[in-house]
Amino acid sequence: MNDRLGPGPHPISLAVRRDCRAGELAGPTADLAPGYIQGNLAILPERLAAQFESFCRLNPKPCPIVGVSRVGDPFIPELGFDLDVRTDLPRYRVWRNGELVDEPTDILDYWRKDLVAFVIGCSFSFEEALIADGLRIRHIEQRCNVPMYRTNIDCAVAGPFAGPMVVTMRPFKAMDAIRAIQITSRFPAVHGAPIHFGDPSRIGIKTLDQPDFGDPVRIEDGEVPVFWACGVTPQAVILASRPEFAITHAPGAMLVTDRRNTELAIL
Amino acid sequence: MNDRLGPGPHPISLAVRRDCRAGELAGPTADLAPGYIQGNLAILPERLAAQFESFCRLNPKPCPIVGVSRVGDPFIPELGFDLDVRTDLPRYRVWRNGELVDEPTDILDYWRKDLVAFVIGCSFSFEEALIADGLRIRHIEQRCNVPMYRTNIDCAVAGPFAGPMVVTMRPFKAMDAIRAIQITSRFPAVHGAPIHFGDPSRIGIKTLDQPDFGDPVRIEDGEVPVFWACGVTPQAVILASRPEFAITHAPGAMLVTDRRNTELAIL
């Protein structure tokens, strides 16, 4: 077993993947296996993989890679024991030429010898640290999805991969926003510090009421919207490039790994 | 020589103190001895010193103590070679019952066997780190004093020492403000992270155009005011308590120590 996985077995995170594999979990993973890194999944043909990896490297805030498979190999041992990306997520989306063609609960029938799986960090990891510090996260309080917005900030281009940065928004009072900036700065591997706060129009967002993805949330008196780079960015960029073939996780149905969120903190 | 002073002599900072002692420097110290910690000075009778030290301990953001003398001893060896608080600052203010009675260039004639000198951290230390990161500081660009404001945030009380927190304000664009929060968080010993940004009325500031101390600065399009706890707070609190006797540095005429700003950074 890989020593990056830390001491001992990880029965909690493994149980989530086993439930997925058995077809007993097909929905969101948000509250499952607290403490363990969850990741966005993006699977591409080898032909596009190198350029996509370049894209992620050039845009580390929205696209922090936490793991990559070998070509054609659906197992990523450095992320988890017996972790098989074909079966161990609750639900997938299969895309052909940028069009959604299927939403299966496994991709055994879609797997190919030329595919490469990328696992990209997710804000769940830093939200756990925010909550541990006593900060209140509005979309969690409202039991809805985090609001996400396309910005006018262009990502750096790599081959066919180009497009605007997508951001998540969480409202905070200024003093809590300062604390949230400090805390998320400790997590450069999962989006890190915010990229903006305050006036949404400064980053090309017309209205906060109509997010491009997710749900709108209430902004209370004295709060300012705070914006973080979002792992939906690489997915949006992949689909905009209309690749011949791609597979992603279904929204909210993430890959639960055996690695711990605390491992991502730099101090 | 004290090993906290780091290796070797410190001719640059010592030269500033020697100029003060010789009466050749009686003005601001802002650009002198870059890299070395400068401090606010507050001298009180022993009778009040313990309560003042408690006040600083209870209010570490506005009142970060970097050094304290022994009772009646004007030398603070842990802050600098042959450092004599009676002569080594450019100019002083002498107060009786809260009234300014003198602004001498040394306090040899005012020194008493019952006095205790406190040296309190100053934002010069973190401004150096902000500038090193490429951030532009408006009051430095405008060659004026930083604007300071009384807030509606009450300090914790210790004996006769009570009053509102005083803050400095520096305007930044949101992305630079995020960077400034990260950088100043590294300097908890010199005010640390901001205590607020955005709407000044949230901390009881009516207008930014009329600071309580220092000079107003320009706020440009897209900038937000960012507020840090200020070392003027302890001085304002001392004077409001109308102590029988007190001595402070004259505004801008700080104590230059042999210790380095980088030493205050936590990482």
JSON list of C-alpha atoms in Angstrom, two decimals, chain B residues 28-198:
[
{"chain": "B", "resi": 28, "resn": "PRO", "atom": "CA", "xyz": [10.77, 61.08, 10.97]},
{"chain": "B", "resi": 29, "resn": "THR", "atom": "CA", "xyz": [12.45, 57.68, 10.79]},
{"chain": "B", "resi": 30, "resn": "ALA", "atom": "CA", "xyz": [10.22, 56.19, 8.07]},
{"chain": "B", "resi": 31, "resn": "ASP", "atom": "CA", "xyz": [12.88, 55.54, 5.42]},
{"chain": "B", "resi": 32, "resn": "LEU", "atom": "CA", "xyz": [15.82, 54.96, 7.75]},
{"chain": "B", "resi": 33, "resn": "ALA", "atom": "CA", "xyz": [17.50, 51.62, 8.44]},
{"chain": "B", "resi": 34, "resn": "PRO", "atom": "CA", "xyz": [15.34, 49.53, 6.08]},
{"chain": "B", "resi": 35, "resn": "GLY", "atom": "CA", "xyz": [14.89, 45.96, 7.30]},
{"chain": "B", "resi": 36, "resn": "TYR", "atom": "CA", "xyz": [15.10, 46.87, 10.99]},
{"chain": "B", "resi": 37, "resn": "ILE", "atom": "CA", "xyz": [12.15, 46.88, 13.37]},
{"chain": "B", "resi": 38, "resn": "GLN", "atom": "CA", "xyz": [10.98, 50.33, 14.41]},
{"chain": "B", "resi": 39, "resn": "GLY", "atom": "CA", "xyz": [8.84, 50.75, 17.49]},
{"chain": "B", "resi": 40, "resn": "ASN", "atom": "CA", "xyz": [6.39, 53.09, 19.16]},
{"chain": "B", "resi": 41, "resn": "LEU", "atom": "CA", "xyz": [7.59, 54.22, 22.61]},
{"chain": "B", "resi": 42, "resn": "ALA", "atom": "CA", "xyz": [5.45, 54.56, 25.74]},
{"chain": "B", "resi": 43, "resn": "ILE", "atom": "CA", "xyz": [7.05, 55.32, 29.11]},
{"chain": "B", "resi": 44, "resn": "LEU", "atom": "CA", "xyz": [5.02, 55.12, 32.31]},
{"chain": "B", "resi": 45, "resn": "PRO", "atom": "CA", "xyz": [5.66, 55.14, 36.06]},
{"chain": "B", "resi": 46, "resn": "GLU", "atom": "CA", "xyz": [6.05, 51.67, 37.55]},
{"chain": "B", "resi": 47, "resn": "ARG", "atom": "CA", "xyz": [2.76, 52.18, 39.39]},
{"chain": "B", "resi": 48, "resn": "LEU", "atom": "CA", "xyz": [0.89, 51.99, 36.05]},
{"chain": "B", "resi": 49, "resn": "ALA", "atom": "CA", "xyz": [3.25, 49.71, 34.16]},
{"chain": "B", "resi": 50, "resn": "ALA", "atom": "CA", "xyz": [1.77, 46.35, 35.17]},
{"chain": "B", "resi": 51, "resn": "GLN", "atom": "CA", "xyz": [-1.73, 47.45, 34.21]},
{"chain": "B", "resi": 52, "resn": "PHE", "atom": "CA", "xyz": [-0.48, 48.85, 30.93]},
{"chain": "B", "resi": 53, "resn": "GLU", "atom": "CA", "xyz": [1.32, 45.59, 30.18]},
{"chain": "B", "resi": 54, "resn": "SER", "atom": "CA", "xyz": [-1.95, 43.75, 30.92]},
{"chain": "B", "resi": 55, "resn": "PHE", "atom": "CA", "xyz": [-3.74, 46.11, 28.55]},
{"chain": "B", "resi": 56, "resn": "CYS", "atom": "CA", "xyz": [-1.27, 45.28, 25.78]},
{"chain": "B", "resi": 57, "resn": "ARG", "atom": "CA", "xyz": [-1.54, 41.57, 26.45]},
{"chain": "B", "resi": 58, "resn": "LEU", "atom": "CA", "xyz": [-5.33, 41.75, 26.28]},
{"chain": "B", "resi": 59, "resn": "ASN", "atom": "CA", "xyz": [-5.22, 43.78, 23.05]},
{"chain": "B", "resi": 60, "resn": "PRO", "atom": "CA", "xyz": [-2.39, 42.22, 21.06]},
{"chain": "B", "resi": 61, "resn": "LYS", "atom": "CA", "xyz": [-3.50, 43.40, 17.63]},
{"chain": "B", "resi": 62, "resn": "PRO", "atom": "CA", "xyz": [-3.27, 47.15, 18.37]},
{"chain": "B", "resi": 63, "resn": "CYS", "atom": "CA", "xyz": [-0.64, 46.82, 21.13]},
{"chain": "B", "resi": 64, "resn": "PRO", "atom": "CA", "xyz": [2.03, 44.27, 20.18]},
{"chain": "B", "resi": 65, "resn": "ILE", "atom": "CA", "xyz": [4.88, 44.64, 22.69]},
{"chain": "B", "resi": 66, "resn": "VAL", "atom": "CA", "xyz": [8.31, 44.10, 21.14]},
{"chain": "B", "resi": 67, "resn": "GLY", "atom": "CA", "xyz": [10.32, 45.09, 24.22]},
{"chain": "B", "resi": 68, "resn": "VAL", "atom": "CA", "xyz": [10.04, 46.36, 27.81]},
{"chain": "B", "resi": 69, "resn": "SER", "atom": "CA", "xyz": [12.75, 47.93, 29.98]},
{"chain": "B", "resi": 70, "resn": "ARG", "atom": "CA", "xyz": [13.47, 46.98, 33.56]},
{"chain": "B", "resi": 71, "resn": "VAL", "atom": "CA", "xyz": [12.17, 49.54, 36.08]},
{"chain": "B", "resi": 72, "resn": "GLY", "atom": "CA", "xyz": [14.37, 52.63, 36.04]},
{"chain": "B", "resi": 73, "resn": "ASP", "atom": "CA", "xyz": [16.73, 51.16, 33.44]},
{"chain": "B", "resi": 74, "resn": "PRO", "atom": "CA", "xyz": [16.72, 53.14, 30.18]},
{"chain": "B", "resi": 75, "resn": "PHE", "atom": "CA", "xyz": [18.67, 50.47, 28.27]},
{"chain": "B", "resi": 76, "resn": "ILE", "atom": "CA", "xyz": [16.87, 47.63, 26.44]},
{"chain": "B", "resi": 77, "resn": "PRO", "atom": "CA", "xyz": [19.72, 45.35, 25.35]},
{"chain": "B", "resi": 78, "resn": "GLU", "atom": "CA", "xyz": [17.42, 42.78, 23.76]},
{"chain": "B", "resi": 79, "resn": "LEU", "atom": "CA", "xyz": [16.34, 45.41, 21.22]},
{"chain": "B", "resi": 80, "resn": "GLY", "atom": "CA", "xyz": [19.73, 46.88, 20.36]},
{"chain": "B", "resi": 81, "resn": "PHE", "atom": "CA", "xyz": [23.37, 47.43, 21.17]},
{"chain": "B", "resi": 82, "resn": "ASP", "atom": "CA", "xyz": [23.79, 50.25, 23.74]},
{"chain": "B", "resi": 83, "resn": "LEU", "atom": "CA", "xyz": [20.16, 51.20, 23.08]},
{"chain": "B", "resi": 84, "resn": "ASP", "atom": "CA", "xyz": [19.17, 54.02, 25.47]},
{"chain": "B", "resi": 85, "resn": "VAL", "atom": "CA", "xyz": [15.53, 55.08, 25.25]},
{"chain": "B", "resi": 86, "resn": "ARG", "atom": "CA", "xyz": [16.40, 58.47, 26.80]},
{"chain": "B", "resi": 87, "resn": "THR", "atom": "CA", "xyz": [18.47, 59.65, 23.85]},
{"chain": "B", "resi": 88, "resn": "ASP", "atom": "CA", "xyz": [18.11, 57.28, 20.91]},
{"chain": "B", "resi": 89, "resn": "LEU", "atom": "CA", "xyz": [14.85, 58.50, 19.41]},
{"chain": "B", "resi": 90, "resn": "PRO", "atom": "CA", "xyz": [14.68, 61.67, 17.28]},
{"chain": "B", "resi": 91, "resn": "ARG", "atom": "CA", "xyz": [12.04, 63.44, 19.38]},
{"chain": "B", "resi": 92, "resn": "TYR", "atom": "CA", "xyz": [9.78, 62.81, 22.36]},
{"chain": "B", "resi": 93, "resn": "ARG", "atom": "CA", "xyz": [6.54, 64.06, 23.83]},
{"chain": "B", "resi": 94, "resn": "VAL", "atom": "CA", "xyz": [6.28, 64.57, 27.60]},
{"chain": "B", "resi": 95, "resn": "TRP", "atom": "CA", "xyz": [2.82, 64.45, 29.16]},
{"chain": "B", "resi": 96, "resn": "ARG", "atom": "CA", "xyz": [1.54, 65.47, 32.61]},
{"chain": "B", "resi": 97, "resn": "ASN", "atom": "CA", "xyz": [-2.03, 64.56, 33.52]},
{"chain": "B", "resi": 98, "resn": "GLY", "atom": "CA", "xyz": [-2.74, 63.96, 29.86]},
{"chain": "B", "resi": 99, "resn": "GLU", "atom": "CA", "xyz": [-1.44, 67.38, 28.74]},
{"chain": "B", "resi": 100, "resn": "LEU", "atom": "CA", "xyz": [1.51, 67.78, 26.40]},
{"chain": "B", "resi": 101, "resn": "VAL", "atom": "CA", "xyz": [4.18, 69.76, 28.28]},
{"chain": "B", "resi": 102, "resn": "ASP", "atom": "CA", "xyz": [7.34, 69.35, 26.19]},
{"chain": "B", "resi": 103, "resn": "GLU", "atom": "CA", "xyz": [8.70, 67.96, 22.90]},
{"chain": "B", "resi": 104, "resn": "PRO", "atom": "CA", "xyz": [12.41, 67.49, 23.63]},
{"chain": "B", "resi": 105, "resn": "THR", "atom": "CA", "xyz": [14.99, 65.65, 21.52]},
{"chain": "B", "resi": 106, "resn": "ASP", "atom": "CA", "xyz": [16.13, 63.72, 24.58]},
{"chain": "B", "resi": 107, "resn": "ILE", "atom": "CA", "xyz": [14.56, 62.90, 27.96]},
{"chain": "B", "resi": 108, "resn": "LEU", "atom": "CA", "xyz": [17.70, 62.78, 30.11]},
{"chain": "B", "resi": 109, "resn": "ASP", "atom": "CA", "xyz": [16.27, 65.46, 32.38]},
{"chain": "B", "resi": 110, "resn": "TYR", "atom": "CA", "xyz": [12.88, 63.72, 32.61]},
{"chain": "B", "resi": 111, "resn": "TRP", "atom": "CA", "xyz": [14.11, 60.21, 33.36]},
{"chain": "B", "resi": 112, "resn": "ARG", "atom": "CA", "xyz": [13.16, 58.81, 36.77]},
{"chain": "B", "resi": 113, "resn": "LYS", "atom": "CA", "xyz": [14.10, 55.71, 38.74]},
{"chain": "B", "resi": 114, "resn": "ASP", "atom": "CA", "xyz": [10.46, 54.50, 38.64]},
{"chain": "B", "resi": 115, "resn": "LEU", "atom": "CA", "xyz": [9.92, 54.64, 34.86]},
{"chain": "B", "resi": 116, "resn": "VAL", "atom": "CA", "xyz": [9.29, 51.66, 32.60]},
{"chain": "B", "resi": 117, "resn": "ALA", "atom": "CA", "xyz": [9.67, 51.92, 28.81]},
{"chain": "B", "resi": 118, "resn": "PHE", "atom": "CA", "xyz": [7.46, 49.92, 26.45]},
{"chain": "B", "resi": 119, "resn": "VAL", "atom": "CA", "xyz": [8.33, 49.48, 22.80]},
{"chain": "B", "resi": 120, "resn": "ILE", "atom": "CA", "xyz": [5.32, 48.56, 20.70]},
{"chain": "B", "resi": 121, "resn": "GLY", "atom": "CA", "xyz": [5.40, 47.19, 17.15]},
{"chain": "B", "resi": 122, "resn": "CYS", "atom": "CA", "xyz": [4.71, 49.43, 14.19]},
{"chain": "B", "resi": 123, "resn": "SER", "atom": "CA", "xyz": [3.21, 48.85, 10.77]},
{"chain": "B", "resi": 124, "resn": "PHE", "atom": "CA", "xyz": [6.48, 49.88, 9.07]},
{"chain": "B", "resi": 125, "resn": "SER", "atom": "CA", "xyz": [7.51, 46.24, 9.55]},
{"chain": "B", "resi": 126, "resn": "PHE", "atom": "CA", "xyz": [4.66, 44.77, 7.50]},
{"chain": "B", "resi": 127, "resn": "GLU", "atom": "CA", "xyz": [4.63, 47.63, 4.99]},
{"chain": "B", "resi": 128, "resn": "GLU", "atom": "CA", "xyz": [8.15, 46.61, 4.03]},
{"chain": "B", "resi": 129, "resn": "ALA", "atom": "CA", "xyz": [6.85, 43.10, 3.28]},
{"chain": "B", "resi": 130, "resn": "LEU", "atom": "CA", "xyz": [3.91, 44.48, 1.27]},
{"chain": "B", "resi": 131, "resn": "ILE", "atom": "CA", "xyz": [6.23, 46.64, -0.83]},
{"chain": "B", "resi": 132, "resn": "ALA", "atom": "CA", "xyz": [8.62, 43.72, -1.34]},
{"chain": "B", "resi": 133, "resn": "ASP", "atom": "CA", "xyz": [5.67, 41.81, -2.81]},
{"chain": "B", "resi": 134, "resn": "GLY", "atom": "CA", "xyz": [5.02, 44.60, -5.31]},
{"chain": "B", "resi": 135, "resn": "LEU", "atom": "CA", "xyz": [1.98, 46.11, -3.62]},
{"chain": "B", "resi": 136, "resn": "ARG", "atom": "CA", "xyz": [1.58, 49.88, -3.81]},
{"chain": "B", "resi": 137, "resn": "ILE", "atom": "CA", "xyz": [0.89, 51.69, -0.54]},
{"chain": "B", "resi": 138, "resn": "ARG", "atom": "CA", "xyz": [-1.04, 54.87, -1.16]},
{"chain": "B", "resi": 139, "resn": "HIS", "atom": "CA", "xyz": [0.23, 57.07, 1.69]},
{"chain": "B", "resi": 140, "resn": "ILE", "atom": "CA", "xyz": [3.80, 56.23, 0.71]},
{"chain": "B", "resi": 141, "resn": "GLU", "atom": "CA", "xyz": [3.05, 57.09, -2.92]},
{"chain": "B", "resi": 142, "resn": "GLN", "atom": "CA", "xyz": [1.41, 60.33, -1.77]},
{"chain": "B", "resi": 143, "resn": "ARG", "atom": "CA", "xyz": [4.34, 61.00, 0.60]},
{"chain": "B", "resi": 144, "resn": "CYS", "atom": "CA", "xyz": [2.07, 61.65, 3.54]},
{"chain": "B", "resi": 145, "resn": "ASN", "atom": "CA", "xyz": [1.27, 60.01, 6.86]},
{"chain": "B", "resi": 146, "resn": "VAL", "atom": "CA", "xyz": [-0.98, 56.95, 6.96]},
{"chain": "B", "resi": 147, "resn": "PRO", "atom": "CA", "xyz": [-4.60, 57.88, 7.75]},
{"chain": "B", "resi": 148, "resn": "MET", "atom": "CA", "xyz": [-5.72, 56.73, 11.22]},
{"chain": "B", "resi": 149, "resn": "TYR", "atom": "CA", "xyz": [-9.23, 56.53, 12.61]},
{"chain": "B", "resi": 150, "resn": "ARG", "atom": "CA", "xyz": [-10.86, 55.90, 15.97]},
{"chain": "B", "resi": 151, "resn": "THR", "atom": "CA", "xyz": [-13.31, 52.99, 15.67]},
{"chain": "B", "resi": 152, "resn": "ASN", "atom": "CA", "xyz": [-16.31, 51.86, 17.69]},
{"chain": "B", "resi": 153, "resn": "ILE", "atom": "CA", "xyz": [-14.42, 48.69, 18.66]},
{"chain": "B", "resi": 154, "resn": "ASP", "atom": "CA", "xyz": [-13.70, 48.82, 22.38]},
{"chain": "B", "resi": 155, "resn": "CYS", "atom": "CA", "xyz": [-10.38, 47.51, 23.58]},
{"chain": "B", "resi": 156, "resn": "ALA", "atom": "CA", "xyz": [-10.39, 45.11, 26.52]},
{"chain": "B", "resi": 157, "resn": "VAL", "atom": "CA", "xyz": [-9.99, 47.14, 29.74]},
{"chain": "B", "resi": 158, "resn": "ALA", "atom": "CA", "xyz": [-7.07, 46.89, 32.20]},
{"chain": "B", "resi": 159, "resn": "GLY", "atom": "CA", "xyz": [-7.15, 49.21, 35.23]},
{"chain": "B", "resi": 160, "resn": "PRO", "atom": "CA", "xyz": [-7.35, 52.83, 34.03]},
{"chain": "B", "resi": 161, "resn": "PHE", "atom": "CA", "xyz": [-6.56, 51.82, 30.45]},
{"chain": "B", "resi": 162, "resn": "ALA", "atom": "CA", "xyz": [-9.62, 51.66, 28.22]},
{"chain": "B", "resi": 163, "resn": "GLY", "atom": "CA", "xyz": [-10.77, 53.12, 24.95]},
{"chain": "B", "resi": 164, "resn": "PRO", "atom": "CA", "xyz": [-11.51, 52.47, 21.31]},
{"chain": "B", "resi": 165, "resn": "MET", "atom": "CA", "xyz": [-9.18, 50.71, 18.90]},
{"chain": "B", "resi": 166, "resn": "VAL", "atom": "CA", "xyz": [-7.45, 53.06, 16.47]},
{"chain": "B", "resi": 167, "resn": "VAL", "atom": "CA", "xyz": [-6.88, 51.70, 12.96]},
{"chain": "B", "resi": 168, "resn": "THR", "atom": "CA", "xyz": [-4.79, 52.62, 9.94]},
{"chain": "B", "resi": 169, "resn": "MET", "atom": "CA", "xyz": [-6.31, 52.45, 6.46]},
{"chain": "B", "resi": 170, "resn": "ARG", "atom": "CA", "xyz": [-4.70, 51.46, 3.18]},
{"chain": "B", "resi": 171, "resn": "PRO", "atom": "CA", "xyz": [-6.79, 51.20, -0.01]},
{"chain": "B", "resi": 172, "resn": "PHE", "atom": "CA", "xyz": [-6.28, 48.23, -2.32]},
{"chain": "B", "resi": 173, "resn": "LYS", "atom": "CA", "xyz": [-8.03, 46.50, -5.20]},
{"chain": "B", "resi": 174, "resn": "ALA", "atom": "CA", "xyz": [-9.68, 43.28, -3.96]},
{"chain": "B", "resi": 175, "resn": "MET", "atom": "CA", "xyz": [-7.00, 40.98, -5.38]},
{"chain": "B", "resi": 176, "resn": "ASP", "atom": "CA", "xyz": [-4.25, 43.06, -3.79]},
{"chain": "B", "resi": 177, "resn": "ALA", "atom": "CA", "xyz": [-6.22, 43.22, -0.53]},
{"chain": "B", "resi": 178, "resn": "ILE", "atom": "CA", "xyz": [-6.31, 39.40, -0.48]},
{"chain": "B", "resi": 179, "resn": "ARG", "atom": "CA", "xyz": [-2.53, 39.35, -0.97]},
{"chain": "B", "resi": 180, "resn": "ALA", "atom": "CA", "xyz": [-2.10, 42.02, 1.74]},
{"chain": "B", "resi": 181, "resn": "ILE", "atom": "CA", "xyz": [-4.19, 39.90, 4.14]},
{"chain": "B", "resi": 182, "resn": "GLN", "atom": "CA", "xyz": [-1.96, 36.91, 3.42]},
{"chain": "B", "resi": 183, "resn": "ILE", "atom": "CA", "xyz": [1.25, 38.88, 3.91]},
{"chain": "B", "resi": 184, "resn": "THR", "atom": "CA", "xyz": [0.27, 40.75, 7.07]},
{"chain": "B", "resi": 185, "resn": "SER", "atom": "CA", "xyz": [-1.05, 37.49, 8.57]},
{"chain": "B", "resi": 186, "resn": "ARG", "atom": "CA", "xyz": [2.60, 36.48, 8.65]},
{"chain": "B", "resi": 187, "resn": "PHE", "atom": "CA", "xyz": [3.29, 39.37, 11.06]},
{"chain": "B", "resi": 188, "resn": "PRO", "atom": "CA", "xyz": [1.14, 38.74, 14.15]},
{"chain": "B", "resi": 189, "resn": "ALA", "atom": "CA", "xyz": [3.73, 40.63, 16.23]},
{"chain": "B", "resi": 190, "resn": "VAL", "atom": "CA", "xyz": [3.09, 43.83, 14.28]},
{"chain": "B", "resi": 191, "resn": "HIS", "atom": "CA", "xyz": [-0.72, 44.12, 14.09]},
{"chain": "B", "resi": 192, "resn": "GLY", "atom": "CA", "xyz": [-1.16, 41.02, 11.90]},
{"chain": "B", "resi": 193, "resn": "ALA", "atom": "CA", "xyz": [-4.08, 40.64, 9.51]},
{"chain": "B", "resi": 194, "resn": "PRO", "atom": "CA", "xyz": [-6.54, 43.50, 8.96]},
{"chain": "B", "resi": 195, "resn": "ILE", "atom": "CA", "xyz": [-9.47, 43.78, 11.33]},
{"chain": "B", "resi": 196, "resn": "HIS", "atom": "CA", "xyz": [-11.89, 45.00, 8.64]},
{"chain": "B", "resi": 197, "resn": "PHE", "atom": "CA", "xyz": [-12.28, 45.98, 5.00]},
{"chain": "B", "resi": 198, "resn": "GLY", "atom": "CA", "xyz": [-14.99, 47.73, 3.04]}
]
